[in-house]
Amino acid sequence: MIIGIYFNQNIQAGGGFQQAHNAILKFKSELPEGFDCIVYTSSKESIKHLRSTGLKVEYLKISILGRITLSIRSAVLTAASRCVPGNITPVRLIKKIIGKYNFAERRLIKDGVNLVYFTSPDSLAYYMEELNYICTVWDLAFHDLNFFPELRCDFAYETR
């Protein structure tokens, strides 16, 4: 079994980067025999650091345009699934036109990934259509300790 680990932390994220990196190392060290993992990241800056710790790392390019594409695909498939409640035929017909898998999931499936582990909350999990996934849920301490500057800028508090 191959577990794809999606790491979307920028090295400048500080605690978020370290938490996710440590989670991967712990996760990998406890994999039973017959299991393997591949780390995927969309952060080019993180690749060198991750590889230096002995991890197998692949770059998974997910641009803003790519995320918009995923969002549109999801909206179309969701609308199709509601056309005839309980009937998956509209979704299957649309997937014949736009492809069975989205571009991110296609790459993971091609690499033999059976399960995806998201080291932090990420909207890419929402777009998993075929693969099962698990994700780390951050604690909610930011509700009580919202005075840190990283929560006050760029709508970080609202995003979390």
mmCIF file with all atom_site columns, C-alpha atoms in Angstrom:
data_model
loop_
_atom_site.group_PDB
_atom_site.id
_atom_site.type_symbol
_atom_site.label_atom_id
_atom_site.label_alt_id
_atom_site.label_comp_id
_atom_site.label_asym_id
_atom_site.label_entity_id
_atom_site.label_seq_id
_atom_site.pdbx_PDB_ins_code
_atom_site.Cartn_x
_atom_site.Cartn_y
_atom_site.Cartn_z
_atom_site.occupancy
_atom_site.B_iso_or_equiv
_atom_site.pdbx_formal_charge
_atom_site.auth_seq_id
_atom_site.auth_comp_id
_atom_site.auth_asym_id
_atom_site.auth_atom_id
_atom_site.pdbx_PDB_model_num
ATOM 1   C CA . MET A 1 1   ? 0.000   0.000  0.000   1.00 0.00 ? 1   MET A CA 1
ATOM 2   C CA . ILE A 1 2   ? 1.301   3.439  -0.909  1.00 0.00 ? 2   ILE A CA 1
ATOM 3   C CA . ILE A 1 3   ? 0.258   6.454  1.119   1.00 0.00 ? 3   ILE A CA 1
ATOM 4   C CA . GLY A 1 4   ? 0.554   9.839  -0.548  1.00 0.00 ? 4   GLY A CA 1
ATOM 5   C CA . ILE A 1 5   ? 1.317   12.563 1.966   1.00 0.00 ? 5   ILE A CA 1
ATOM 6   C CA . TYR A 1 6   ? 0.348   16.053 0.850   1.00 0.00 ? 6   TYR A CA 1
ATOM 7   C CA . PHE A 1 7   ? 2.559   18.702 2.423   1.00 0.00 ? 7   PHE A CA 1
ATOM 8   C CA . ASN A 1 8   ? 1.428   22.242 1.634   1.00 0.00 ? 8   ASN A CA 1
ATOM 9   C CA . GLN A 1 9   ? 3.430   24.217 4.171   1.00 0.00 ? 9   GLN A CA 1
ATOM 10  C CA . ASN A 1 10  ? 5.850   26.912 3.171   1.00 0.00 ? 10  ASN A CA 1
ATOM 11  C CA . ILE A 1 11  ? 9.166   26.849 5.014   1.00 0.00 ? 11  ILE A CA 1
ATOM 12  C CA . GLN A 1 12  ? 8.509   30.424 6.218   1.00 0.00 ? 12  GLN A CA 1
ATOM 13  C CA . ALA A 1 13  ? 5.350   29.234 7.995   1.00 0.00 ? 13  ALA A CA 1
ATOM 14  C CA . GLY A 1 14  ? 7.420   28.434 11.082  1.00 0.00 ? 14  GLY A CA 1
ATOM 15  C CA . GLY A 1 15  ? 5.379   26.323 13.462  1.00 0.00 ? 15  GLY A CA 1
ATOM 16  C CA . GLY A 1 16  ? 3.039   25.058 10.760  1.00 0.00 ? 16  GLY A CA 1
ATOM 17  C CA . PHE A 1 17  ? 5.968   23.850 8.667   1.00 0.00 ? 17  PHE A CA 1
ATOM 18  C CA . GLN A 1 18  ? 7.638   22.132 11.627  1.00 0.00 ? 18  GLN A CA 1
ATOM 19  C CA . GLN A 1 19  ? 4.409   20.514 12.820  1.00 0.00 ? 19  GLN A CA 1
ATOM 20  C CA . ALA A 1 20  ? 3.671   19.069 9.388   1.00 0.00 ? 20  ALA A CA 1
ATOM 21  C CA . HIS A 1 21  ? 7.268   17.940 8.842   1.00 0.00 ? 21  HIS A CA 1
ATOM 22  C CA . ASN A 1 22  ? 7.418   16.233 12.239  1.00 0.00 ? 22  ASN A CA 1
ATOM 23  C CA . ALA A 1 23  ? 4.058   14.559 11.574  1.00 0.00 ? 23  ALA A CA 1
ATOM 24  C CA . ILE A 1 24  ? 5.431   13.092 8.330   1.00 0.00 ? 24  ILE A CA 1
ATOM 25  C CA . LEU A 1 25  ? 8.583   11.771 10.007  1.00 0.00 ? 25  LEU A CA 1
ATOM 26  C CA . LYS A 1 26  ? 6.555   10.211 12.833  1.00 0.00 ? 26  LYS A CA 1
ATOM 27  C CA . PHE A 1 27  ? 4.025   8.785  10.404  1.00 0.00 ? 27  PHE A CA 1
ATOM 28  C CA . LYS A 1 28  ? 6.742   7.277  8.193   1.00 0.00 ? 28  LYS A CA 1
ATOM 29  C CA . SER A 1 29  ? 8.619   5.769  11.136  1.00 0.00 ? 29  SER A CA 1
ATOM 30  C CA . GLU A 1 30  ? 5.522   3.872  12.245  1.00 0.00 ? 30  GLU A CA 1
ATOM 31  C CA . LEU A 1 31  ? 4.462   2.457  8.884   1.00 0.00 ? 31  LEU A CA 1
ATOM 32  C CA . PRO A 1 32  ? 4.050   -1.314 9.023   1.00 0.00 ? 32  PRO A CA 1
ATOM 33  C CA . GLU A 1 33  ? 5.908   -3.625 6.666   1.00 0.00 ? 33  GLU A CA 1
ATOM 34  C CA . GLY A 1 34  ? 4.534   -3.523 3.133   1.00 0.00 ? 34  GLY A CA 1
ATOM 35  C CA . PHE A 1 35  ? 3.565   0.147  3.365   1.00 0.00 ? 35  PHE A CA 1
ATOM 36  C CA . ASP A 1 36  ? 5.399   2.975  1.656   1.00 0.00 ? 36  ASP A CA 1
ATOM 37  C CA . CYS A 1 37  ? 4.841   6.700  1.379   1.00 0.00 ? 37  CYS A CA 1
ATOM 38  C CA . ILE A 1 38  ? 5.511   9.451  -1.100  1.00 0.00 ? 38  ILE A CA 1
ATOM 39  C CA . VAL A 1 39  ? 5.435   13.085 -0.016  1.00 0.00 ? 39  VAL A CA 1
ATOM 40  C CA . TYR A 1 40  ? 3.821   15.477 -2.485  1.00 0.00 ? 40  TYR A CA 1
ATOM 41  C CA . THR A 1 41  ? 4.244   19.210 -2.170  1.00 0.00 ? 41  THR A CA 1
ATOM 42  C CA . SER A 1 42  ? 3.246   22.219 -4.217  1.00 0.00 ? 42  SER A CA 1
ATOM 43  C CA . SER A 1 43  ? 5.929   24.298 -2.497  1.00 0.00 ? 43  SER A CA 1
ATOM 44  C CA . LYS A 1 44  ? 9.192   24.214 -4.458  1.00 0.00 ? 44  LYS A CA 1
ATOM 45  C CA . GLU A 1 45  ? 10.982  25.824 -1.513  1.00 0.00 ? 45  GLU A CA 1
ATOM 46  C CA . SER A 1 46  ? 10.180  22.824 0.703   1.00 0.00 ? 46  SER A CA 1
ATOM 47  C CA . ILE A 1 47  ? 11.474  20.075 -1.600  1.00 0.00 ? 47  ILE A CA 1
ATOM 48  C CA . LYS A 1 48  ? 15.161  20.394 -0.768  1.00 0.00 ? 48  LYS A CA 1
ATOM 49  C CA . HIS A 1 49  ? 14.564  20.439 2.977   1.00 0.00 ? 49  HIS A CA 1
ATOM 50  C CA . LEU A 1 50  ? 12.195  17.467 2.878   1.00 0.00 ? 50  LEU A CA 1
ATOM 51  C CA . ARG A 1 51  ? 14.584  15.408 0.753   1.00 0.00 ? 51  ARG A CA 1
ATOM 52  C CA . SER A 1 52  ? 17.461  16.211 3.120   1.00 0.00 ? 52  SER A CA 1
ATOM 53  C CA . THR A 1 53  ? 15.605  14.305 5.850   1.00 0.00 ? 53  THR A CA 1
ATOM 54  C CA . GLY A 1 54  ? 15.390  11.156 3.733   1.00 0.00 ? 54  GLY A CA 1
ATOM 55  C CA . LEU A 1 55  ? 11.874  11.532 2.407   1.00 0.00 ? 55  LEU A CA 1
ATOM 56  C CA . LYS A 1 56  ? 10.793  10.591 -1.115  1.00 0.00 ? 56  LYS A CA 1
ATOM 57  C CA . VAL A 1 57  ? 9.367   13.884 -2.393  1.00 0.00 ? 57  VAL A CA 1
ATOM 58  C CA . GLU A 1 58  ? 7.493   14.713 -5.595  1.00 0.00 ? 58  GLU A CA 1
ATOM 59  C CA . TYR A 1 59  ? 6.494   18.149 -6.819  1.00 0.00 ? 59  TYR A CA 1
ATOM 60  C CA . LEU A 1 60  ? 2.762   18.449 -7.459  1.00 0.00 ? 60  LEU A CA 1
ATOM 61  C CA . LYS A 1 61  ? 2.109   21.686 -9.301  1.00 0.00 ? 61  LYS A CA 1
ATOM 62  C CA . ILE A 1 62  ? -1.152  23.224 -8.184  1.00 0.00 ? 62  ILE A CA 1
ATOM 63  C CA . SER A 1 63  ? -1.430  26.797 -9.388  1.00 0.00 ? 63  SER A CA 1
ATOM 64  C CA . ILE A 1 64  ? -4.216  29.270 -8.729  1.00 0.00 ? 64  ILE A CA 1
ATOM 65  C CA . LEU A 1 65  ? -5.628  28.401 -12.158 1.00 0.00 ? 65  LEU A CA 1
ATOM 66  C CA . GLY A 1 66  ? -5.437  24.719 -11.222 1.00 0.00 ? 66  GLY A CA 1
ATOM 67  C CA . ARG A 1 67  ? -7.401  25.324 -8.030  1.00 0.00 ? 67  ARG A CA 1
ATOM 68  C CA . ILE A 1 68  ? -10.010 27.301 -9.992  1.00 0.00 ? 68  ILE A CA 1
ATOM 69  C CA . THR A 1 69  ? -10.273 24.368 -12.420 1.00 0.00 ? 69  THR A CA 1
ATOM 70  C CA . LEU A 1 70  ? -10.762 21.962 -9.510  1.00 0.00 ? 70  LEU A CA 1
ATOM 71  C CA . SER A 1 71  ? -13.448 24.234 -8.075  1.00 0.00 ? 71  SER A CA 1
ATOM 72  C CA . ILE A 1 72  ? -15.352 24.471 -11.357 1.00 0.00 ? 72  ILE A CA 1
ATOM 73  C CA . ARG A 1 73  ? -15.115 20.707 -11.891 1.00 0.00 ? 73  ARG A CA 1
ATOM 74  C CA . SER A 1 74  ? -16.453 20.099 -8.388  1.00 0.00 ? 74  SER A CA 1
ATOM 75  C CA . ALA A 1 75  ? -19.336 22.539 -8.896  1.00 0.00 ? 75  ALA A CA 1
ATOM 76  C CA . VAL A 1 76  ? -20.323 20.910 -12.209 1.00 0.00 ? 76  VAL A CA 1
ATOM 77  C CA . LEU A 1 77  ? -20.200 17.379 -10.766 1.00 0.00 ? 77  LEU A CA 1
ATOM 78  C CA . THR A 1 78  ? -22.128 18.442 -7.655  1.00 0.00 ? 78  THR A CA 1
ATOM 79  C CA . ALA A 1 79  ? -24.827 20.027 -9.805  1.00 0.00 ? 79  ALA A CA 1
ATOM 80  C CA . ALA A 1 80  ? -24.980 16.888 -11.971 1.00 0.00 ? 80  ALA A CA 1
ATOM 81  C CA . SER A 1 81  ? -25.335 14.688 -8.893  1.00 0.00 ? 81  SER A CA 1
ATOM 82  C CA . ARG A 1 82  ? -28.413 16.683 -7.864  1.00 0.00 ? 82  ARG A CA 1
ATOM 83  C CA . CYS A 1 83  ? -30.151 16.529 -11.258 1.00 0.00 ? 83  CYS A CA 1
ATOM 84  C CA . VAL A 1 84  ? -31.736 13.187 -10.520 1.00 0.00 ? 84  VAL A CA 1
ATOM 85  C CA . PRO A 1 85  ? -31.316 12.402 -6.819  1.00 0.00 ? 85  PRO A CA 1
ATOM 86  C CA . GLY A 1 86  ? -30.042 8.874  -6.292  1.00 0.00 ? 86  GLY A CA 1
ATOM 87  C CA . ASN A 1 87  ? -28.946 8.485  -9.915  1.00 0.00 ? 87  ASN A CA 1
ATOM 88  C CA . ILE A 1 88  ? -25.210 8.679  -10.733 1.00 0.00 ? 88  ILE A CA 1
ATOM 89  C CA . THR A 1 89  ? -25.688 8.529  -14.506 1.00 0.00 ? 89  THR A CA 1
ATOM 90  C CA . PRO A 1 90  ? -25.374 12.323 -15.033 1.00 0.00 ? 90  PRO A CA 1
ATOM 91  C CA . VAL A 1 91  ? -22.057 12.349 -13.171 1.00 0.00 ? 91  VAL A CA 1
ATOM 92  C CA . ARG A 1 92  ? -20.740 9.391  -15.172 1.00 0.00 ? 92  ARG A CA 1
ATOM 93  C CA . LEU A 1 93  ? -21.742 11.069 -18.452 1.00 0.00 ? 93  LEU A CA 1
ATOM 94  C CA . ILE A 1 94  ? -19.983 14.304 -17.527 1.00 0.00 ? 94  ILE A CA 1
ATOM 95  C CA . LYS A 1 95  ? -16.856 12.402 -16.422 1.00 0.00 ? 95  LYS A CA 1
ATOM 96  C CA . LYS A 1 96  ? -16.746 10.775 -19.878 1.00 0.00 ? 96  LYS A CA 1
ATOM 97  C CA . ILE A 1 97  ? -16.387 14.274 -21.293 1.00 0.00 ? 97  ILE A CA 1
ATOM 98  C CA . ILE A 1 98  ? -14.123 15.974 -18.732 1.00 0.00 ? 98  ILE A CA 1
ATOM 99  C CA . GLY A 1 99  ? -12.146 12.917 -17.612 1.00 0.00 ? 99  GLY A CA 1
ATOM 100 C CA . LYS A 1 100 ? -12.616 10.350 -14.880 1.00 0.00 ? 100 LYS A CA 1
ATOM 101 C CA . TYR A 1 101 ? -10.113 11.983 -12.506 1.00 0.00 ? 101 TYR A CA 1
ATOM 102 C CA . ASN A 1 102 ? -9.112  15.570 -11.840 1.00 0.00 ? 102 ASN A CA 1
ATOM 103 C CA . PHE A 1 103 ? -5.491  16.458 -12.619 1.00 0.00 ? 103 PHE A CA 1
ATOM 104 C CA . ALA A 1 104 ? -4.238  16.171 -9.024  1.00 0.00 ? 104 ALA A CA 1
ATOM 105 C CA . GLU A 1 105 ? -5.905  12.869 -8.296  1.00 0.00 ? 105 GLU A CA 1
ATOM 106 C CA . ARG A 1 106 ? -4.840  11.468 -11.677 1.00 0.00 ? 106 ARG A CA 1
ATOM 107 C CA . ARG A 1 107 ? -1.193  12.008 -10.726 1.00 0.00 ? 107 ARG A CA 1
ATOM 108 C CA . LEU A 1 108 ? -1.627  10.280 -7.359  1.00 0.00 ? 108 LEU A CA 1
ATOM 109 C CA . ILE A 1 109 ? -3.451  7.321  -8.907  1.00 0.00 ? 109 ILE A CA 1
ATOM 110 C CA . LYS A 1 110 ? -0.769  7.028  -11.610 1.00 0.00 ? 110 LYS A CA 1
ATOM 111 C CA . ASP A 1 111 ? 1.860   6.805  -8.856  1.00 0.00 ? 111 ASP A CA 1
ATOM 112 C CA . GLY A 1 112 ? -0.072  3.956  -7.196  1.00 0.00 ? 112 GLY A CA 1
ATOM 113 C CA . VAL A 1 113 ? -1.276  5.929  -4.180  1.00 0.00 ? 113 VAL A CA 1
ATOM 114 C CA . ASN A 1 114 ? -4.064  4.189  -2.247  1.00 0.00 ? 114 ASN A CA 1
ATOM 115 C CA . LEU A 1 115 ? -4.641  6.732  0.543   1.00 0.00 ? 115 LEU A CA 1
ATOM 116 C CA . VAL A 1 116 ? -3.828  10.443 0.869   1.00 0.00 ? 116 VAL A CA 1
ATOM 117 C CA . TYR A 1 117 ? -2.755  12.031 4.154   1.00 0.00 ? 117 TYR A CA 1
ATOM 118 C CA . PHE A 1 118 ? -3.075  15.815 4.344   1.00 0.00 ? 118 PHE A CA 1
ATOM 119 C CA . THR A 1 119 ? -0.651  17.139 6.968   1.00 0.00 ? 119 THR A CA 1
ATOM 120 C CA . SER A 1 120 ? -2.723  20.284 7.428   1.00 0.00 ? 120 SER A CA 1
ATOM 121 C CA . PRO A 1 121 ? -6.169  21.491 6.394   1.00 0.00 ? 121 PRO A CA 1
ATOM 122 C CA . ASP A 1 122 ? -6.171  22.040 2.648   1.00 0.00 ? 122 ASP A CA 1
ATOM 123 C CA . SER A 1 123 ? -8.942  22.556 0.115   1.00 0.00 ? 123 SER A CA 1
ATOM 124 C CA . LEU A 1 124 ? -7.362  19.895 -2.117  1.00 0.00 ? 124 LEU A CA 1
ATOM 125 C CA . ALA A 1 125 ? -8.918  17.292 0.213   1.00 0.00 ? 125 ALA A CA 1
ATOM 126 C CA . TYR A 1 126 ? -12.329 18.597 -0.809  1.00 0.00 ? 126 TYR A CA 1
ATOM 127 C CA . TYR A 1 127 ? -11.552 17.740 -4.427  1.00 0.00 ? 127 TYR A CA 1
ATOM 128 C CA . MET A 1 128 ? -10.661 14.071 -3.817  1.00 0.00 ? 128 MET A CA 1
ATOM 129 C CA . GLU A 1 129 ? -13.267 12.160 -5.801  1.00 0.00 ? 129 GLU A CA 1
ATOM 130 C CA . GLU A 1 130 ? -11.928 8.600  -5.835  1.00 0.00 ? 130 GLU A CA 1
ATOM 131 C CA . LEU A 1 131 ? -9.123  8.299  -3.302  1.00 0.00 ? 131 LEU A CA 1
ATOM 132 C CA . ASN A 1 132 ? -9.760  8.030  0.406   1.00 0.00 ? 132 ASN A CA 1
ATOM 133 C CA . TYR A 1 133 ? -7.960  10.544 2.567   1.00 0.00 ? 133 TYR A CA 1
ATOM 134 C CA . ILE A 1 134 ? -7.208  11.523 6.135   1.00 0.00 ? 134 ILE A CA 1
ATOM 135 C CA . CYS A 1 135 ? -6.134  14.907 7.412   1.00 0.00 ? 135 CYS A CA 1
ATOM 136 C CA . THR A 1 136 ? -4.698  16.596 10.444  1.00 0.00 ? 136 THR A CA 1
ATOM 137 C CA . VAL A 1 137 ? -7.183  18.857 12.167  1.00 0.00 ? 137 VAL A CA 1
ATOM 138 C CA . TRP A 1 138 ? -5.420  21.741 13.861  1.00 0.00 ? 138 TRP A CA 1
ATOM 139 C CA . ASP A 1 139 ? -6.349  22.675 17.371  1.00 0.00 ? 139 ASP A CA 1
ATOM 140 C CA . LEU A 1 140 ? -8.671  25.589 17.852  1.00 0.00 ? 140 LEU A CA 1
ATOM 141 C CA . ALA A 1 141 ? -6.460  27.605 20.228  1.00 0.00 ? 141 ALA A CA 1
ATOM 142 C CA . PHE A 1 142 ? -6.406  30.468 17.735  1.00 0.00 ? 142 PHE A CA 1
ATOM 143 C CA . HIS A 1 143 ? -9.924  31.293 18.973  1.00 0.00 ? 143 HIS A CA 1
ATOM 144 C CA . ASP A 1 144 ? -8.549  32.033 22.439  1.00 0.00 ? 144 ASP A CA 1
ATOM 145 C CA . LEU A 1 145 ? -5.129  33.387 21.430  1.00 0.00 ? 145 LEU A CA 1
ATOM 146 C CA . ASN A 1 146 ? -6.069  35.548 18.462  1.00 0.00 ? 146 ASN A CA 1
ATOM 147 C CA . PHE A 1 147 ? -3.596  38.315 19.249  1.00 0.00 ? 147 PHE A CA 1
ATOM 148 C CA . PHE A 1 148 ? -0.717  36.789 17.261  1.00 0.00 ? 148 PHE A CA 1
ATOM 149 C CA . PRO A 1 149 ? 0.186   38.867 14.194  1.00 0.00 ? 149 PRO A CA 1
ATOM 150 C CA . GLU A 1 150 ? -0.055  35.921 11.801  1.00 0.00 ? 150 GLU A CA 1
ATOM 151 C CA . LEU A 1 151 ? -3.779  35.761 12.611  1.00 0.00 ? 151 LEU A CA 1
ATOM 152 C CA . ARG A 1 152 ? -4.462  39.452 12.131  1.00 0.00 ? 152 ARG A CA 1
ATOM 153 C CA . CYS A 1 153 ? -3.274  39.804 8.556   1.00 0.00 ? 153 CYS A CA 1
ATOM 154 C CA . ASP A 1 154 ? -4.448  38.408 5.229   1.00 0.00 ? 154 ASP A CA 1
ATOM 155 C CA . PHE A 1 155 ? -7.740  37.132 6.686   1.00 0.00 ? 155 PHE A CA 1
ATOM 156 C CA . ALA A 1 156 ? -5.872  34.239 8.359   1.00 0.00 ? 156 ALA A CA 1
ATOM 157 C CA . TYR A 1 157 ? -8.309  34.147 11.275  1.00 0.00 ? 157 TYR A CA 1
ATOM 158 C CA . GLU A 1 158 ? -11.321 33.961 8.967   1.00 0.00 ? 158 GLU A CA 1
ATOM 159 C CA . THR A 1 159 ? -9.633  31.313 6.799   1.00 0.00 ? 159 THR A CA 1
ATOM 160 C CA . ARG A 1 160 ? -8.981  29.071 9.781   1.00 0.00 ? 160 ARG A CA 1
#
